[in-house]
Amino acid sequence: MESTPKHSRKEQILQSLARMLESAPGERITTAALAKEVGVSEAALYRHFPSKAKIFEGLIKFIEDTLFQRITRIMNEDPSAESRCEKILLLLLTFCVKNPGLTRLLTGDALAGETERLRERIAQFFARVEAQLKQILREAQIRENLKPTISPSVLANLMLATAEGRLVQFVRSEFKQSPLENWDTQWEYLSRSMMIPFDEAMATAQAN
């Protein structure tokens, strides 16, 4: 379907904001600067978005739609709990490497001084990812006869916190320290004792 001029301008505004977040790490984006980047007046900017918060929400929605569509695909195509968790976390890290400016949104770096609603939206995004990881780990006990070495809630939080920490380092280094650096090795270490066969877990518990 061909985009209408109105939709094209909205997309241009969102792309310009993402570009500014990437090219000016640490700086607060004003509507005046954004309008200049787009090549329109502030009044024209507000004809497409009623507030700067709504523009940020547009980018957050893009993140949500893109990542959760792919997470759904992972859930449908891969039956292994360990592989699902690995692919979801790798998806998050890879997306951020390809979209550094949007990583500033996910870490909250770009939201200082902005409305609380935006920070709540980001918190909800990560809560949703964590809930998905937790569900995968709980289902693994039944589907794969596996038992997490720690509770699914604690393990899901640990996995996501590890990935989030990599994103914070990425932003803090002004996008020089890739969150994918050494990730394969770190994931192997993290997953090595993540889950063990249920029968083995029971035997160990009885021995102790």
mmCIF file of N, CA and C in Angstrom, residues 132-187:
data_model
loop_
_atom_site.group_PDB
_atom_site.id
_atom_site.type_symbol
_atom_site.label_atom_id
_atom_site.label_comp_id
_atom_site.label_asym_id
_atom_site.label_seq_id
_atom_site.Cartn_x
_atom_site.Cartn_y
_atom_site.Cartn_z
ATOM 1 N N GLN A 132 7.891 -12.920 29.109
ATOM 2 C CA GLN A 132 8.019 -13.919 28.046
ATOM 3 C C GLN A 132 9.115 -14.928 28.384
ATOM 4 N N LEU A 133 10.246 -14.446 28.888
ATOM 5 C CA LEU A 133 11.341 -15.336 29.284
ATOM 6 C C LEU A 133 10.898 -16.251 30.430
ATOM 7 N N LYS A 134 10.182 -15.681 31.376
ATOM 8 C CA LYS A 134 9.703 -16.453 32.523
ATOM 9 C C LYS A 134 8.761 -17.566 32.062
ATOM 10 N N GLN A 135 7.880 -17.245 31.121
ATOM 11 C CA GLN A 135 6.946 -18.246 30.598
ATOM 12 C C GLN A 135 7.694 -19.379 29.909
ATOM 13 N N ILE A 136 8.721 -19.036 29.137
ATOM 14 C CA ILE A 136 9.518 -20.052 28.447
ATOM 15 C C ILE A 136 10.148 -21.009 29.457
ATOM 16 N N LEU A 137 10.701 -20.457 30.529
ATOM 17 C CA LEU A 137 11.378 -21.276 31.529
ATOM 18 C C LEU A 137 10.399 -22.152 32.301
ATOM 19 N N ARG A 138 9.225 -21.623 32.592
ATOM 20 C CA ARG A 138 8.218 -22.424 33.293
ATOM 21 C C ARG A 138 7.728 -23.579 32.423
ATOM 22 N N GLU A 139 7.500 -23.293 31.158
ATOM 23 C CA GLU A 139 7.018 -24.335 30.243
ATOM 24 C C GLU A 139 8.072 -25.415 30.019
ATOM 25 N N ALA A 140 9.345 -25.060 30.146
ATOM 26 C CA ALA A 140 10.422 -26.017 29.910
ATOM 27 C C ALA A 140 10.381 -27.172 30.904
ATOM 28 N N GLN A 141 9.882 -26.905 32.093
ATOM 29 C CA GLN A 141 9.796 -27.958 33.101
ATOM 30 C C GLN A 141 8.876 -29.086 32.643
ATOM 31 N N ILE A 142 7.866 -28.750 31.866
ATOM 32 C CA ILE A 142 6.897 -29.741 31.393
ATOM 33 C C ILE A 142 7.271 -30.251 30.006
ATOM 34 N N ARG A 143 7.555 -29.336 29.094
ATOM 35 C CA ARG A 143 7.771 -29.713 27.695
ATOM 36 C C ARG A 143 9.089 -30.435 27.469
ATOM 37 N N GLU A 144 10.137 -30.044 28.245
ATOM 38 C CA GLU A 144 11.467 -30.595 27.978
ATOM 39 C C GLU A 144 12.033 -31.372 29.159
ATOM 40 N N ASN A 145 11.184 -31.606 30.181
ATOM 41 C CA ASN A 145 11.640 -32.343 31.357
ATOM 42 C C ASN A 145 12.889 -31.704 31.959
ATOM 43 N N LEU A 146 12.887 -30.373 31.974
ATOM 44 C CA LEU A 146 14.017 -29.627 32.516
ATOM 45 C C LEU A 146 13.607 -28.902 33.779
ATOM 46 N N LYS A 147 14.581 -28.671 34.622
ATOM 47 C CA LYS A 147 14.322 -27.952 35.871
ATOM 48 C C LYS A 147 15.318 -26.803 35.983
ATOM 49 N N PRO A 148 14.833 -25.550 36.055
ATOM 50 C CA PRO A 148 15.753 -24.429 36.239
ATOM 51 C C PRO A 148 16.522 -24.590 37.538
ATOM 52 N N THR A 149 17.799 -24.204 37.512
ATOM 53 C CA THR A 149 18.616 -24.306 38.713
ATOM 54 C C THR A 149 18.188 -23.296 39.771
ATOM 55 N N ILE A 150 17.532 -22.239 39.338
ATOM 56 C CA ILE A 150 16.906 -21.274 40.243
ATOM 57 C C ILE A 150 15.502 -21.024 39.724
ATOM 58 N N SER A 151 14.690 -20.299 40.459
ATOM 59 C CA SER A 151 13.299 -20.117 40.039
ATOM 60 C C SER A 151 13.230 -19.411 38.685
ATOM 61 N N PRO A 152 12.222 -19.729 37.866
ATOM 62 C CA PRO A 152 12.069 -19.069 36.567
ATOM 63 C C PRO A 152 12.027 -17.543 36.676
ATOM 64 N N SER A 153 11.412 -17.023 37.719
ATOM 65 C CA SER A 153 11.328 -15.569 37.892
ATOM 66 C C SER A 153 12.709 -14.959 38.084
ATOM 67 N N VAL A 154 13.500 -15.581 38.960
ATOM 68 C CA VAL A 154 14.842 -15.067 39.246
ATOM 69 C C VAL A 154 15.737 -15.206 38.018
ATOM 70 N N LEU A 155 15.638 -16.342 37.339
ATOM 71 C CA LEU A 155 16.471 -16.592 36.171
ATOM 72 C C LEU A 155 16.117 -15.660 35.015
ATOM 73 N N ALA A 156 14.831 -15.448 34.781
ATOM 74 C CA ALA A 156 14.406 -14.532 33.713
ATOM 75 C C ALA A 156 14.911 -13.123 33.987
ATOM 76 N N ASN A 157 14.839 -12.702 35.241
ATOM 77 C CA ASN A 157 15.329 -11.377 35.622
ATOM 78 C C ASN A 157 16.831 -11.257 35.423
ATOM 79 N N LEU A 158 17.566 -12.320 35.779
ATOM 80 C CA LEU A 158 19.021 -12.312 35.613
ATOM 81 C C LEU A 158 19.407 -12.212 34.145
ATOM 82 N N MET A 159 18.749 -12.978 33.285
ATOM 83 C CA MET A 159 19.069 -12.958 31.861
ATOM 84 C C MET A 159 18.802 -11.577 31.265
ATOM 85 N N LEU A 160 17.644 -11.013 31.591
ATOM 86 C CA LEU A 160 17.302 -9.712 31.023
ATOM 87 C C LEU A 160 18.205 -8.618 31.586
ATOM 88 N N ALA A 161 18.516 -8.698 32.885
ATOM 89 C CA ALA A 161 19.390 -7.689 33.502
ATOM 90 C C ALA A 161 20.775 -7.705 32.851
ATOM 91 N N THR A 162 21.253 -8.890 32.484
ATOM 92 C CA THR A 162 22.540 -8.995 31.803
ATOM 93 C C THR A 162 22.499 -8.278 30.460
ATOM 94 N N ALA A 163 21.435 -8.508 29.701
ATOM 95 C CA ALA A 163 21.294 -7.846 28.400
ATOM 96 C C ALA A 163 21.128 -6.340 28.572
ATOM 97 N N GLU A 164 20.320 -5.927 29.537
ATOM 98 C CA GLU A 164 20.130 -4.492 29.780
ATOM 99 C C GLU A 164 21.438 -3.819 30.150
ATOM 100 N N GLY A 165 22.252 -4.497 30.944
ATOM 101 C CA GLY A 165 23.549 -3.931 31.324
ATOM 102 C C GLY A 165 24.427 -3.682 30.119
ATOM 103 N N ARG A 166 24.371 -4.584 29.147
ATOM 104 C CA ARG A 166 25.144 -4.391 27.923
ATOM 105 C C ARG A 166 24.667 -3.155 27.159
ATOM 106 N N LEU A 167 23.353 -2.912 27.191
ATOM 107 C CA LEU A 167 22.808 -1.743 26.499
ATOM 108 C C LEU A 167 23.225 -0.449 27.181
ATOM 109 N N VAL A 168 23.243 -0.454 28.504
ATOM 110 C CA VAL A 168 23.683 0.725 29.257
ATOM 111 C C VAL A 168 25.140 1.035 28.935
ATOM 112 N N GLN A 169 25.991 0.010 28.881
ATOM 113 C CA GLN A 169 27.394 0.211 28.538
ATOM 114 C C GLN A 169 27.539 0.767 27.120
ATOM 115 N N PHE A 170 26.694 0.284 26.213
ATOM 116 C CA PHE A 170 26.703 0.748 24.825
ATOM 117 C C PHE A 170 26.431 2.245 24.756
ATOM 118 N N VAL A 171 25.413 2.692 25.476
ATOM 119 C CA VAL A 171 25.066 4.115 25.474
ATOM 120 C C VAL A 171 26.136 4.931 26.184
ATOM 121 N N ARG A 172 26.612 4.432 27.327
ATOM 122 C CA ARG A 172 27.609 5.168 28.108
ATOM 123 C C ARG A 172 28.908 5.369 27.325
ATOM 124 N N SER A 173 29.235 4.397 26.464
ATOM 125 C CA SER A 173 30.462 4.510 25.655
ATOM 126 C C SER A 173 30.234 5.329 24.385
ATOM 127 N N GLU A 174 29.052 5.939 24.280
ATOM 128 C CA GLU A 174 28.661 6.684 23.076
ATOM 129 C C GLU A 174 28.736 5.782 21.853
ATOM 130 N N PHE A 175 28.213 4.565 22.023
ATOM 131 C CA PHE A 175 28.033 3.564 20.978
ATOM 132 C C PHE A 175 29.340 2.942 20.480
ATOM 133 N N LYS A 176 30.398 3.056 21.277
ATOM 134 C CA LYS A 176 31.677 2.450 20.884
ATOM 135 C C LYS A 176 31.802 1.008 21.369
ATOM 136 N N GLN A 177 31.239 0.690 22.534
ATOM 137 C CA GLN A 177 31.335 -0.654 23.101
ATOM 138 C C GLN A 177 30.092 -1.448 22.719
ATOM 139 N N SER A 178 30.240 -2.291 21.714
ATOM 140 C CA SER A 178 29.090 -3.029 21.199
ATOM 141 C C SER A 178 28.558 -4.012 22.237
ATOM 142 N N PRO A 179 27.239 -4.067 22.407
ATOM 143 C CA PRO A 179 26.660 -5.044 23.329
ATOM 144 C C PRO A 179 26.825 -6.479 22.851
ATOM 145 N N LEU A 180 27.229 -6.654 21.595
ATOM 146 C CA LEU A 180 27.448 -7.994 21.059
ATOM 147 C C LEU A 180 28.865 -8.499 21.303
ATOM 148 N N GLU A 181 29.736 -7.612 21.758
ATOM 149 C CA GLU A 181 31.126 -8.007 22.009
ATOM 150 C C GLU A 181 31.187 -9.058 23.124
ATOM 151 N N ASN A 182 31.749 -10.219 22.792
ATOM 152 C CA ASN A 182 31.898 -11.329 23.746
ATOM 153 C C ASN A 182 30.554 -11.889 24.235
ATOM 154 N N TRP A 183 29.461 -11.533 23.566
ATOM 155 C CA TRP A 183 28.160 -12.012 24.042
ATOM 156 C C TRP A 183 28.038 -13.528 23.948
ATOM 157 N N ASP A 184 28.567 -14.133 22.873
ATOM 158 C CA ASP A 184 28.479 -15.583 22.726
ATOM 159 C C ASP A 184 29.113 -16.295 23.915
ATOM 160 N N THR A 185 30.278 -15.800 24.336
ATOM 161 C CA THR A 185 30.973 -16.401 25.472
ATOM 162 C C THR A 185 30.190 -16.186 26.761
ATOM 163 N N GLN A 186 29.652 -14.994 26.922
ATOM 164 C CA GLN A 186 28.897 -14.687 28.133
ATOM 165 C C GLN A 186 27.613 -15.510 28.202
ATOM 166 N N TRP A 187 26.952 -15.668 27.051
ATOM 167 C CA TRP A 187 25.721 -16.458 27.057
ATOM 168 C C TRP A 187 26.011 -17.924 27.378
#
